[in-house]
Amino acid sequence: MKCSDILYPPGSSRLNPTVATSLFLILFSTQITLTAPFSYLPAMVLSFGYSDRQRGFYAGIIASSLFVGRFFGGYFWGWLTDKIGRRPVLLLSSTLVLLATLAFGFSTTFEVAVLTRFLQGLFNGVIVCGRAAFAEICDETNQAIGVSLVFAAWNSAIVFGPAVGGFLAEPVKKYPSTFKDSGFFARFPFVLPSLLVVGVLLMAIIMIFFTFKETKPPPSIATKEDSEKIPLLSHQKNTSPESTSPNEESRFYIEDQQIRVSYIIKQEEDGCFKKLCSKIKKWSLYELITDKTVMLVTMMFGMSGFCIIGFSELSSLWMATNSKYGGLNFSTDKIGTALLVPAIVSVIIQPIVFGRFEKRFGGIKTLQLSLLILAIFTFFFPFIHYTIKSRKLLWSLLITTGMVRMIADISSRSALALFINNSVYPEQAGRVNGFAFSVQEIMRVASPTMFGALFSWAIDSQQHQIIFPIDYRLPFLIIAIVIFGILVLTLLLPLSINAAKAVKDSPESLRPTEVGNISTASASSSFMEHNRT
């Protein structure tokens, strides 16, 4: 039995290992540039001269600037990758992220940190382009595996990024025997993790350059309709030279020219209006926001992102909270262990579980089951507080609950990402991913502040003997309700969302005006089939 047999369900075709590896590595390396500062951001704010009481506020601004940048850049990168292709955007975006990451490591003031963190988010179009590229190298039998690999790259970055940042930040203080006090790293205490991350990203860029070939299918060739051609003149058709005199022929000729000129003028007037309407309708964003399925899936994806960031903020905050307020009174190393162990297990198990469930039950049912499990485990997560007197039971429940919840979480996001790609034709994959990415990021901006403030208010109200749910469990309850709302919205999804829209079914590729159009559609299908192998 091969190792690949564990990952791929029976009957699934294999992804090209070189292409899949290069995409996974570029996704992982660009995402780790975003997650590495999570662990040392509070220390960085202190190095800017702010007090311990102020660092939470200023660290929040730096963190939010990343999501603001991702919001503004998301749709642009999606539009650009549909215009010029996946490969150039992967190379351009990752190179810009590399430069912004290096600049962030050299930040010595709050303003520079905010600007460079914003640029990291703005330049990061790899996640948008990577999703579209993964969709194009997959077929219906392995698309679930492709989407799972995208989120496996993200979750691997979540696991290793903060660890790298925490281990390498401020090396002069942590390893005085190795680094000199007056050296380069004393002046720039946070550049070392950036240098390591930049090195990994540079290797990924080189691998993409040499091994990754363009996956974007060629555009369909649009031809003019026969009805738009200027008709032959009826007078010349129905009149023979023998039956007309020279005067009559001259009169017919003048009338024919008048008809021809009038027709051309009318066609130009109608054409300008039609072209304007056509351009508006074919405008990328207009097409997306007027598509009910695209908007439904995008809204669900945004709500999912809102819950993900909210729970990430809450879980650490709740574990660090004093036990008398319902928390676990954990130190930073215990919080890291509680988050790290479930994440490592989930990254390994989730692609295997999701691929088999999606193949057997379909994407919609897999999403519904994942959301149901996610809502239940999110609601009961803070109840682990009641086992605080039993250390073994506490850690067993914390790791088990966290692992099951994370697998359900990643599976739900994988299904939604799959539906985003399936909601449009392949030539729109970049734009729809960029649009969904932007919507998700703007909802992520509000989530940490909202749930952090709500948790503080809830435990403050708890001191006044207000009973459940107005206590430390209230924010978790709200997140569970939002997740259940996403579950209800799945009932509106069409069954066709389970499968990708084929290029040959695209309206532009089915025009019956010329045989060449059918050939173009066939060529597009062959092109995609070539990419999968």
Short mmCIF file of C-alpha atoms in Angstrom, two decimals:
data_model
loop_
_atom_site.label_atom_id
_atom_site.label_comp_id
_atom_site.label_asym_id
_atom_site.label_seq_id
_atom_site.Cartn_x
_atom_site.Cartn_y
_atom_site.Cartn_z
CA MET A 1 0.00 0.00 0.00
CA LYS A 2 1.41 3.37 -1.07
CA CYS A 3 1.37 6.45 1.14
CA SER A 4 -0.70 8.25 -1.51
CA ASP A 5 -3.45 5.65 -1.11
CA ILE A 6 -4.09 7.00 2.39
CA LEU A 7 -4.65 10.53 1.09
CA TYR A 8 -6.65 9.68 -2.05
CA PRO A 9 -10.04 7.93 -1.79
CA PRO A 10 -10.60 4.94 -4.10
CA GLY A 11 -11.28 6.02 -7.68
CA SER A 12 -9.56 9.40 -7.31
CA SER A 13 -6.98 10.50 -9.85
CA ARG A 14 -3.56 11.62 -8.58
CA LEU A 15 -2.43 15.24 -8.63
CA ASN A 16 0.81 16.08 -10.35
CA PRO A 17 3.19 15.83 -7.35
CA THR A 18 5.61 18.52 -8.56
CA VAL A 19 2.88 21.07 -9.29
CA ALA A 20 1.00 20.29 -6.06
CA THR A 21 4.19 20.54 -4.00
CA SER A 22 5.22 23.86 -5.52
CA LEU A 23 1.76 25.33 -4.93
CA PHE A 24 1.66 24.00 -1.36
CA LEU A 25 5.09 25.45 -0.61
CA ILE A 26 4.33 28.91 -2.02
CA LEU A 27 1.05 29.02 -0.09
CA PHE A 28 2.73 27.87 3.12
CA SER A 29 5.68 30.27 2.85
CA THR A 30 3.54 33.35 2.10
CA GLN A 31 1.12 32.53 4.92
CA ILE A 32 3.94 31.99 7.44
CA THR A 33 5.05 35.56 6.76
CA LEU A 34 1.68 36.60 8.17
CA THR A 35 1.57 34.26 11.18
CA ALA A 36 5.19 34.51 12.40
CA PRO A 37 4.69 37.95 14.08
CA PHE A 38 1.72 36.71 16.14
CA SER A 39 3.97 35.60 19.00
CA TYR A 40 6.32 38.60 19.15
CA LEU A 41 3.98 41.47 18.22
CA PRO A 42 3.36 42.51 21.88
CA ALA A 43 7.13 42.59 22.51
CA MET A 44 7.64 44.63 19.34
CA VAL A 45 5.13 47.23 20.56
CA LEU A 46 6.98 47.49 23.88
CA SER A 47 10.22 48.09 21.96
CA PHE A 48 8.55 51.11 20.32
CA GLY A 49 8.32 52.76 23.76
CA TYR A 50 4.71 52.02 24.70
CA SER A 51 3.72 50.79 28.16
CA ASP A 52 2.43 47.36 29.07
CA ARG A 53 -1.11 48.75 29.42
CA GLN A 54 -0.92 50.37 25.96
CA ARG A 55 0.52 47.48 24.01
CA GLY A 56 -2.79 45.66 23.58
CA PHE A 57 -4.30 48.63 21.77
CA TYR A 58 -1.33 49.30 19.49
CA ALA A 59 -0.72 45.63 18.79
CA GLY A 60 -4.37 45.41 17.72
CA ILE A 61 -3.87 48.26 15.24
CA ILE A 62 -0.83 46.58 13.70
CA ALA A 63 -2.73 43.27 13.46
CA SER A 64 -5.79 44.93 11.90
CA SER A 65 -3.66 46.73 9.29
CA LEU A 66 -2.82 43.31 7.82
CA PHE A 67 -6.50 42.46 7.28
CA VAL A 68 -7.22 45.91 5.86
CA GLY A 69 -4.46 45.39 3.31
CA ARG A 70 -5.78 41.95 2.41
CA PHE A 71 -9.25 43.44 1.94
CA PHE A 72 -8.06 46.08 -0.53
CA GLY A 73 -5.74 43.73 -2.41
CA GLY A 74 -7.90 40.62 -2.62
CA TYR A 75 -10.12 41.47 -5.57
CA PHE A 76 -7.31 43.17 -7.51
CA TRP A 77 -5.13 40.06 -7.42
CA GLY A 78 -8.09 37.92 -8.45
CA TRP A 79 -8.79 40.20 -11.41
CA LEU A 80 -5.11 40.31 -12.38
CA THR A 81 -4.63 36.54 -12.30
CA ASP A 82 -7.63 36.09 -14.61
CA LYS A 83 -6.07 38.63 -16.98
CA ILE A 84 -2.41 37.62 -17.15
CA GLY A 85 -2.41 34.10 -15.70
CA ARG A 86 -1.59 32.23 -12.50
CA ARG A 87 2.18 31.87 -12.87
CA PRO A 88 3.10 35.58 -13.26
CA VAL A 89 0.82 36.58 -10.37
CA LEU A 90 2.30 33.91 -8.10
CA LEU A 91 5.80 35.19 -8.86
CA LEU A 92 4.94 38.90 -8.64
CA SER A 93 2.83 38.69 -5.49
CA SER A 94 5.24 36.45 -3.58
CA THR A 95 8.20 38.69 -4.49
CA LEU A 96 6.38 41.77 -3.18
CA VAL A 97 5.42 39.91 0.01
CA LEU A 98 9.09 38.96 0.45
CA LEU A 99 10.15 42.62 0.30
CA ALA A 100 7.37 43.75 2.67
CA THR A 101 8.25 40.99 5.15
CA LEU A 102 11.89 42.01 5.14
CA ALA A 103 10.90 45.65 5.70
CA PHE A 104 8.63 44.65 8.61
CA GLY A 105 11.55 42.92 10.32
CA PHE A 106 13.53 46.18 10.18
CA SER A 107 10.69 48.21 11.73
CA THR A 108 11.85 50.45 14.58
CA THR A 109 8.73 52.64 14.90
CA PHE A 110 5.02 51.98 15.24
CA GLU A 111 4.21 53.81 11.98
CA VAL A 112 6.65 51.75 9.93
CA ALA A 113 5.30 48.52 11.45
CA VAL A 114 1.72 49.48 10.54
CA LEU A 115 2.69 50.43 6.99
CA THR A 116 4.77 47.32 6.28
CA ARG A 117 2.17 45.04 7.85
CA PHE A 118 -0.47 46.68 5.66
CA LEU A 119 1.73 46.08 2.59
CA GLN A 120 2.14 42.41 3.57
CA GLY A 121 -1.63 42.06 3.39
CA LEU A 122 -2.01 44.20 0.28
CA PHE A 123 0.60 42.26 -1.71
CA ASN A 124 -0.56 38.81 -0.65
CA GLY A 125 -2.44 37.62 -3.72
CA VAL A 126 -0.92 34.14 -3.55
CA ILE A 127 -3.83 32.69 -1.55
CA VAL A 128 -6.30 33.98 -4.18
CA CYS A 129 -4.25 32.79 -7.14
CA GLY A 130 -3.25 29.53 -5.42
CA ARG A 131 -6.87 28.51 -4.87
CA ALA A 132 -7.67 29.13 -8.53
CA ALA A 133 -4.58 27.20 -9.65
CA PHE A 134 -5.38 24.24 -7.40
CA ALA A 135 -8.91 24.15 -8.83
CA GLU A 136 -7.47 23.98 -12.35
CA ILE A 137 -5.08 21.09 -11.72
CA CYS A 138 -7.87 19.04 -10.11
CA ASP A 139 -10.75 17.12 -11.61
CA GLU A 140 -14.05 16.07 -10.04
CA THR A 141 -12.47 13.04 -8.36
CA ASN A 142 -9.74 14.89 -6.46
CA GLN A 143 -10.90 18.52 -6.11
CA ALA A 144 -11.62 17.96 -2.41
CA ILE A 145 -7.99 16.90 -1.92
CA GLY A 146 -6.78 20.04 -3.69
CA VAL A 147 -8.87 22.35 -1.50
CA SER A 148 -7.76 20.48 1.63
CA LEU A 149 -4.11 21.02 0.66
CA VAL A 150 -4.75 24.77 0.42
CA PHE A 151 -6.02 24.86 4.00
CA ALA A 152 -3.37 22.39 5.15
CA ALA A 153 -0.78 24.94 3.99
CA TRP A 154 -2.56 27.70 5.93
CA ASN A 155 -2.90 25.63 9.11
CA SER A 156 0.71 24.48 8.89
CA ALA A 157 1.68 28.16 8.79
CA ILE A 158 -0.47 28.79 11.87
CA VAL A 159 1.37 25.99 13.69
CA PHE A 160 4.95 26.83 12.70
CA GLY A 161 4.75 30.60 12.18
CA PRO A 162 4.25 31.72 15.80
CA ALA A 163 6.77 29.09 16.95
CA VAL A 164 9.44 30.46 14.60
CA GLY A 165 8.65 34.04 15.60
CA GLY A 166 8.70 33.34 19.32
CA PHE A 167 11.90 31.30 19.16
CA LEU A 168 13.94 33.73 17.04
CA ALA A 169 12.64 37.18 18.08
CA GLU A 170 14.95 39.25 20.33
CA PRO A 171 17.87 36.80 20.03
CA VAL A 172 20.25 39.05 21.99
CA LYS A 173 18.09 38.76 25.11
CA LYS A 174 17.37 35.06 24.71
CA TYR A 175 20.79 33.88 23.53
CA PRO A 176 23.36 36.38 24.84
CA SER A 177 26.24 33.94 24.46
CA THR A 178 25.58 33.60 20.73
CA PHE A 179 24.61 37.16 19.76
CA LYS A 180 26.61 40.21 20.79
CA ASP A 181 24.80 42.97 22.72
CA SER A 182 26.02 45.74 20.43
CA GLY A 183 25.60 43.83 17.23
CA PHE A 184 23.22 44.01 14.30
CA PHE A 185 20.48 42.01 16.05
CA ALA A 186 20.52 44.29 19.07
CA ARG A 187 19.54 47.19 16.82
CA PHE A 188 16.96 45.14 14.89
CA PRO A 189 15.68 42.56 17.42
CA PHE A 190 12.87 41.26 15.20
CA VAL A 191 14.66 40.86 11.90
CA LEU A 192 15.92 37.30 12.48
CA PRO A 193 12.52 35.55 12.17
CA SER A 194 11.83 37.68 9.09
CA LEU A 195 15.12 36.58 7.53
CA LEU A 196 14.31 32.92 8.07
CA VAL A 197 10.80 33.30 6.67
CA VAL A 198 12.14 35.26 3.68
CA GLY A 199 14.62 32.44 3.00
CA VAL A 200 11.82 29.86 2.90
CA LEU A 201 9.74 32.12 0.66
CA LEU A 202 12.68 32.64 -1.70
CA MET A 203 13.05 28.87 -2.13
CA ALA A 204 9.32 28.63 -2.91
CA ILE A 205 9.60 31.41 -5.52
CA ILE A 206 12.51 29.61 -7.20
CA MET A 207 10.55 26.35 -7.24
CA ILE A 208 7.52 28.06 -8.80
CA PHE A 209 9.75 29.69 -11.42
CA PHE A 210 11.32 26.43 -12.56
CA THR A 211 8.57 23.84 -12.04
CA PHE A 212 5.17 25.55 -12.29
CA LYS A 213 3.53 25.89 -15.69
CA GLU A 214 0.54 28.05 -16.46
CA THR A 215 -2.77 26.41 -15.49
CA LYS A 216 -5.20 29.12 -16.61
CA PRO A 217 -7.33 27.79 -19.49
CA PRO A 218 -7.26 29.76 -22.76
CA PRO A 219 -10.19 32.15 -23.27
CA SER A 220 -13.04 31.18 -25.54
CA ILE A 221 -13.11 32.89 -28.95
CA ALA A 222 -16.16 35.09 -29.39
CA THR A 223 -17.42 35.73 -32.94
CA LYS A 224 -20.05 38.07 -34.30
CA GLU A 225 -23.55 36.75 -34.75
CA ASP A 226 -24.79 36.29 -38.30
CA SER A 227 -27.61 38.71 -37.56
CA GLU A 228 -25.07 41.51 -37.09
CA LYS A 229 -23.78 41.22 -40.67
CA ILE A 230 -25.03 43.78 -43.19
CA PRO A 231 -27.68 42.10 -45.42
CA LEU A 232 -27.45 42.00 -49.16
CA LEU A 233 -29.48 44.69 -50.92
CA SER A 234 -32.87 43.38 -51.87
CA HIS A 235 -33.19 45.58 -54.94
CA GLN A 236 -30.03 44.17 -56.44
CA LYS A 237 -31.20 40.66 -55.68
CA ASN A 238 -34.65 40.90 -57.19
CA THR A 239 -33.91 43.04 -60.18
CA SER A 240 -32.26 41.83 -63.39
CA PRO A 241 -30.49 44.12 -65.88
CA GLU A 242 -32.75 43.03 -68.74
CA SER A 243 -35.94 44.20 -67.00
CA THR A 244 -34.75 47.68 -66.00
CA SER A 245 -33.82 50.84 -67.84
CA PRO A 246 -30.70 52.89 -67.07
CA ASN A 247 -32.81 55.49 -65.20
CA GLU A 248 -34.45 52.82 -63.07
CA GLU A 249 -31.06 51.25 -62.32
CA SER A 250 -29.74 54.66 -61.17
CA ARG A 251 -32.78 55.18 -58.95
CA PHE A 252 -32.42 51.70 -57.45
CA TYR A 253 -28.73 52.32 -56.89
CA ILE A 254 -29.39 55.59 -55.03
CA GLU A 255 -32.13 53.97 -52.93
CA ASP A 256 -29.84 51.08 -52.11
CA GLN A 257 -27.05 53.41 -51.00
CA GLN A 258 -29.50 55.35 -48.83
CA ILE A 259 -30.69 52.12 -47.20
CA ARG A 260 -27.11 51.00 -46.68
CA VAL A 261 -26.05 54.29 -45.06
CA SER A 262 -29.15 54.35 -42.84
CA TYR A 263 -28.49 50.76 -41.77
CA ILE A 264 -24.86 51.50 -40.92
CA ILE A 265 -25.82 54.58 -38.86
CA LYS A 266 -28.47 52.61 -36.99
CA GLN A 267 -26.03 49.78 -36.36
CA GLU A 268 -23.45 52.26 -34.99
CA GLU A 269 -26.04 53.88 -32.68
CA ASP A 270 -27.40 50.53 -31.48
CA GLY A 271 -23.88 49.13 -31.29
CA CYS A 272 -22.64 51.84 -28.93
CA PHE A 273 -25.56 51.25 -26.56
CA LYS A 274 -25.24 47.49 -26.79
CA LYS A 275 -21.49 47.65 -26.20
CA LEU A 276 -22.02 49.83 -23.13
CA CYS A 277 -24.62 47.44 -21.70
CA SER A 278 -22.47 44.47 -22.60
CA LYS A 279 -19.42 45.95 -20.89
CA ILE A 280 -21.39 46.66 -17.72
CA LYS A 281 -22.81 43.14 -17.67
CA LYS A 282 -19.42 41.62 -18.41
CA TRP A 283 -17.67 43.78 -15.84
CA SER A 284 -16.07 41.29 -13.49
CA LEU A 285 -17.56 42.54 -10.24
CA TYR A 286 -21.01 43.10 -11.76
CA GLU A 287 -21.14 39.50 -12.93
CA LEU A 288 -20.27 38.26 -9.46
CA ILE A 289 -22.58 40.43 -7.35
CA THR A 290 -25.58 39.68 -9.59
CA ASP A 291 -25.04 35.92 -9.33
CA LYS A 292 -27.17 34.62 -6.46
CA THR A 293 -25.10 31.49 -5.94
CA VAL A 294 -21.83 33.43 -5.86
CA MET A 295 -23.22 35.92 -3.36
CA LEU A 296 -24.67 33.18 -1.16
CA VAL A 297 -21.41 31.22 -1.01
CA THR A 298 -19.38 34.41 -0.51
CA MET A 299 -21.60 35.52 2.37
CA MET A 300 -21.22 32.10 4.01
CA PHE A 301 -17.46 32.24 3.48
CA GLY A 302 -17.29 35.69 5.08
CA MET A 303 -19.36 34.57 8.07
CA SER A 304 -17.05 31.57 8.43
CA GLY A 305 -13.98 33.83 8.51
CA PHE A 306 -15.69 36.03 11.09
CA CYS A 307 -16.20 33.00 13.36
CA ILE A 308 -12.68 31.63 12.82
CA ILE A 309 -10.89 34.79 13.93
CA GLY A 310 -13.40 35.36 16.72
CA PHE A 311 -12.81 31.90 18.17
CA SER A 312 -9.02 32.22 17.80
CA GLU A 313 -9.12 35.45 19.79
CA LEU A 314 -11.51 34.04 22.40
CA SER A 315 -9.84 30.69 22.99
CA SER A 316 -6.48 32.22 23.95
CA LEU A 317 -8.16 34.93 25.99
CA TRP A 318 -10.38 32.44 27.82
CA MET A 319 -7.49 30.08 28.62
CA ALA A 320 -5.43 32.96 30.03
CA THR A 321 -8.32 34.29 32.15
CA ASN A 322 -8.35 33.68 35.89
CA SER A 323 -10.28 30.56 36.88
CA LYS A 324 -12.62 32.54 39.14
CA TYR A 325 -14.00 34.21 35.99
CA GLY A 326 -14.45 30.91 34.16
CA GLY A 327 -11.03 30.67 32.52
CA LEU A 328 -8.22 28.14 32.92
CA ASN A 329 -5.52 30.48 34.26
CA PHE A 330 -3.02 29.14 31.70
CA SER A 331 0.44 30.57 31.09
CA THR A 332 1.63 31.34 27.54
CA ASP A 333 3.46 28.03 27.16
CA LYS A 334 0.38 26.05 28.21
CA ILE A 335 -1.77 28.04 25.77
CA GLY A 336 0.75 27.26 23.03
CA THR A 337 0.62 23.54 23.83
CA ALA A 338 -3.18 23.54 23.90
CA LEU A 339 -3.27 25.11 20.44
CA LEU A 340 -0.27 23.37 18.90
CA VAL A 341 -1.12 19.70 19.54
CA PRO A 342 -4.65 19.76 18.01
CA ALA A 343 -3.35 21.80 15.06
CA ILE A 344 -0.60 19.30 14.19
CA VAL A 345 -2.98 16.33 14.36
CA SER A 346 -5.65 18.16 12.35
CA VAL A 347 -3.27 19.13 9.54
CA ILE A 348 -2.45 15.44 9.05
CA ILE A 349 -5.91 13.91 9.47
CA GLN A 350 -8.22 16.52 7.92
CA PRO A 351 -7.27 16.11 4.22
CA ILE A 352 -7.81 12.34 4.50
CA VAL A 353 -11.18 12.65 6.27
CA PHE A 354 -12.52 15.47 4.09
CA GLY A 355 -11.52 13.82 0.80
CA ARG A 356 -13.36 10.60 1.65
CA PHE A 357 -16.48 12.28 3.02
CA GLU A 358 -16.76 14.67 0.07
CA LYS A 359 -16.40 11.85 -2.45
CA ARG A 360 -18.99 9.66 -0.73
CA PHE A 361 -21.61 12.17 0.43
CA GLY A 362 -20.96 15.23 -1.75
CA GLY A 363 -19.81 18.71 -0.80
CA ILE A 364 -23.11 20.04 0.60
CA LYS A 365 -23.70 17.17 3.02
CA THR A 366 -20.06 17.24 4.10
CA LEU A 367 -20.36 20.97 4.77
CA GLN A 368 -23.57 20.51 6.74
CA LEU A 369 -22.08 17.77 8.91
CA SER A 370 -18.91 19.82 9.51
CA LEU A 371 -20.91 22.91 10.51
CA LEU A 372 -23.14 20.91 12.87
CA ILE A 373 -20.11 19.40 14.64
CA LEU A 374 -18.39 22.79 14.68
CA ALA A 375 -21.39 24.56 16.26
CA ILE A 376 -21.80 21.90 18.98
CA PHE A 377 -18.12 21.77 19.93
CA THR A 378 -17.82 25.59 19.88
CA PHE A 379 -20.73 25.90 22.31
CA PHE A 380 -19.42 23.27 24.74
CA PHE A 381 -15.75 24.34 24.52
CA PRO A 382 -15.81 26.78 27.53
CA PHE A 383 -17.58 24.15 29.69
CA ILE A 384 -14.18 22.43 29.98
CA HIS A 385 -13.65 24.91 32.81
CA TYR A 386 -15.62 22.59 35.09
CA THR A 387 -12.86 19.95 34.85
CA ILE A 388 -10.17 22.33 36.09
CA LYS A 389 -9.63 20.31 39.30
CA SER A 390 -8.70 17.19 37.31
CA ARG A 391 -5.58 17.93 35.30
CA LYS A 392 -5.67 14.74 33.20
CA LEU A 393 -9.35 15.11 32.33
CA LEU A 394 -8.86 18.81 31.57
CA TRP A 395 -6.03 18.22 29.09
CA SER A 396 -7.73 15.19 27.54
CA LEU A 397 -10.91 17.17 26.85
CA LEU A 398 -9.02 20.27 25.75
CA ILE A 399 -6.91 18.45 23.15
CA THR A 400 -9.67 16.09 21.96
CA THR A 401 -12.29 18.84 21.70
CA GLY A 402 -9.81 21.17 20.02
CA MET A 403 -8.79 18.50 17.52
CA VAL A 404 -12.34 17.51 16.53
CA ARG A 405 -13.40 21.11 16.35
CA MET A 406 -10.41 22.08 14.18
CA ILE A 407 -11.00 19.19 11.76
CA ALA A 408 -14.64 20.27 11.40
CA ASP A 409 -13.55 23.90 11.05
CA ILE A 410 -11.02 23.22 8.27
CA SER A 411 -13.47 20.86 6.52
CA SER A 412 -16.21 23.49 6.49
CA ARG A 413 -13.83 26.09 5.06
CA SER A 414 -12.54 23.57 2.51
CA ALA A 415 -16.10 22.86 1.33
CA LEU A 416 -16.90 26.58 1.06
CA ALA A 417 -13.68 27.21 -0.88
CA LEU A 418 -14.65 24.35 -3.17
CA PHE A 419 -18.08 25.91 -3.74
CA ILE A 420 -16.52 29.29 -4.51
CA ASN A 421 -14.58 27.71 -7.37
CA ASN A 422 -17.60 25.68 -8.50
CA SER A 423 -19.91 28.72 -8.58
CA VAL A 424 -18.24 30.21 -11.67
CA TYR A 425 -16.57 29.13 -14.91
CA PRO A 426 -12.82 28.47 -14.84
CA GLU A 427 -11.98 31.81 -16.48
CA GLN A 428 -13.58 33.61 -13.50
CA ALA A 429 -11.89 31.56 -10.77
CA GLY A 430 -9.35 34.22 -9.83
CA ARG A 431 -11.89 37.03 -9.61
CA VAL A 432 -14.40 35.11 -7.52
CA ASN A 433 -11.67 33.99 -5.10
CA GLY A 434 -10.44 37.57 -4.84
CA PHE A 435 -13.96 38.85 -4.20
CA ALA A 436 -14.68 36.21 -1.54
CA PHE A 437 -11.27 36.82 0.01
CA SER A 438 -11.95 40.57 0.32
CA VAL A 439 -15.38 40.03 1.88
CA GLN A 440 -13.89 37.58 4.39
CA GLU A 441 -11.05 39.94 5.32
CA ILE A 442 -13.30 42.91 6.04
CA MET A 443 -15.37 40.72 8.37
CA ARG A 444 -12.18 39.48 10.03
CA VAL A 445 -11.18 43.06 10.84
CA ALA A 446 -14.16 43.53 13.16
CA SER A 447 -14.15 40.07 14.76
CA PRO A 448 -11.21 40.29 17.25
CA THR A 449 -12.26 43.66 18.63
CA MET A 450 -15.92 42.69 18.90
CA PHE A 451 -15.45 39.37 20.68
CA GLY A 452 -12.61 40.65 22.87
CA ALA A 453 -14.79 43.50 24.08
CA LEU A 454 -17.78 41.17 24.51
CA PHE A 455 -15.74 38.72 26.59
CA SER A 456 -14.49 41.52 28.85
CA TRP A 457 -18.02 42.81 29.31
CA ALA A 458 -19.37 39.31 30.00
CA ILE A 459 -16.90 38.46 32.76
CA ASP A 460 -17.41 41.93 34.24
CA SER A 461 -21.17 41.34 34.31
CA GLN A 462 -20.50 37.93 35.85
CA GLN A 463 -19.21 39.67 38.96
CA HIS A 464 -22.72 41.02 39.51
CA GLN A 465 -24.13 37.49 39.74
CA ILE A 466 -25.77 37.47 36.30
CA ILE A 467 -26.48 33.84 35.38
CA PHE A 468 -25.77 31.95 32.15
CA PRO A 469 -25.56 32.86 29.36
CA ILE A 470 -24.40 36.31 30.49
CA ASP A 471 -20.98 35.07 31.56
CA TYR A 472 -17.71 33.90 30.00
CA ARG A 473 -19.64 31.48 27.77
CA LEU A 474 -21.68 34.20 26.01
CA PRO A 475 -19.20 34.95 23.15
CA PHE A 476 -18.83 31.22 22.43
CA LEU A 477 -22.61 30.90 22.32
CA ILE A 478 -22.87 33.75 19.80
CA ILE A 479 -20.22 32.18 17.56
CA ALA A 480 -22.09 28.86 17.72
CA ILE A 481 -25.32 30.64 16.69
CA VAL A 482 -23.58 32.27 13.70
CA ILE A 483 -22.19 28.88 12.65
CA PHE A 484 -25.70 27.40 12.92
CA GLY A 485 -26.91 30.29 10.73
CA ILE A 486 -24.38 29.23 8.06
CA LEU A 487 -25.76 25.69 8.38
CA VAL A 488 -29.28 26.99 7.69
CA LEU A 489 -28.02 28.87 4.61
CA THR A 490 -26.67 25.62 3.16
CA LEU A 491 -30.29 24.61 2.53
CA LEU A 492 -30.39 27.29 -0.18
CA LEU A 493 -27.40 25.90 -2.09
CA PRO A 494 -28.19 24.32 -5.48
CA LEU A 495 -27.07 20.72 -5.95
CA SER A 496 -25.06 21.80 -8.99
CA ILE A 497 -22.56 23.48 -6.66
CA ASN A 498 -21.18 20.03 -5.84
CA ALA A 499 -19.48 19.88 -9.25
CA ALA A 500 -17.32 22.34 -11.15
CA LYS A 501 -18.70 24.19 -14.16
CA ALA A 502 -17.06 22.74 -17.26
CA VAL A 503 -15.45 25.04 -19.79
CA LYS A 504 -17.48 23.43 -22.56
CA ASP A 505 -20.69 24.50 -20.79
CA SER A 506 -19.65 28.16 -20.72
CA PRO A 507 -22.08 30.36 -22.66
CA GLU A 508 -19.24 31.88 -24.69
CA SER A 509 -17.89 28.50 -25.71
CA LEU A 510 -21.27 27.18 -26.85
CA ARG A 511 -22.04 29.85 -29.43
CA PRO A 512 -23.17 28.06 -32.62
CA THR A 513 -21.90 30.73 -35.02
CA GLU A 514 -18.73 28.96 -36.07
CA VAL A 515 -17.30 25.50 -35.81
CA GLY A 516 -14.14 27.14 -34.52
CA ASN A 517 -15.90 27.89 -31.25
CA ILE A 518 -16.50 24.20 -30.60
CA SER A 519 -12.87 23.55 -31.33
CA THR A 520 -11.89 26.23 -28.84
CA ALA A 521 -14.02 24.63 -26.12
CA SER A 522 -12.49 21.25 -26.87
CA ALA A 523 -9.02 22.77 -26.75
CA SER A 524 -9.79 24.34 -23.36
CA SER A 525 -10.94 21.00 -22.00
CA SER A 526 -7.81 19.33 -23.33
CA PHE A 527 -5.68 22.08 -21.81
CA MET A 528 -7.19 21.51 -18.35
CA GLU A 529 -6.82 17.76 -18.70
CA HIS A 530 -3.14 18.26 -19.56
CA ASN A 531 -2.64 20.36 -16.40
CA ARG A 532 -4.10 17.64 -14.20
CA THR A 533 -1.58 15.09 -15.44
#
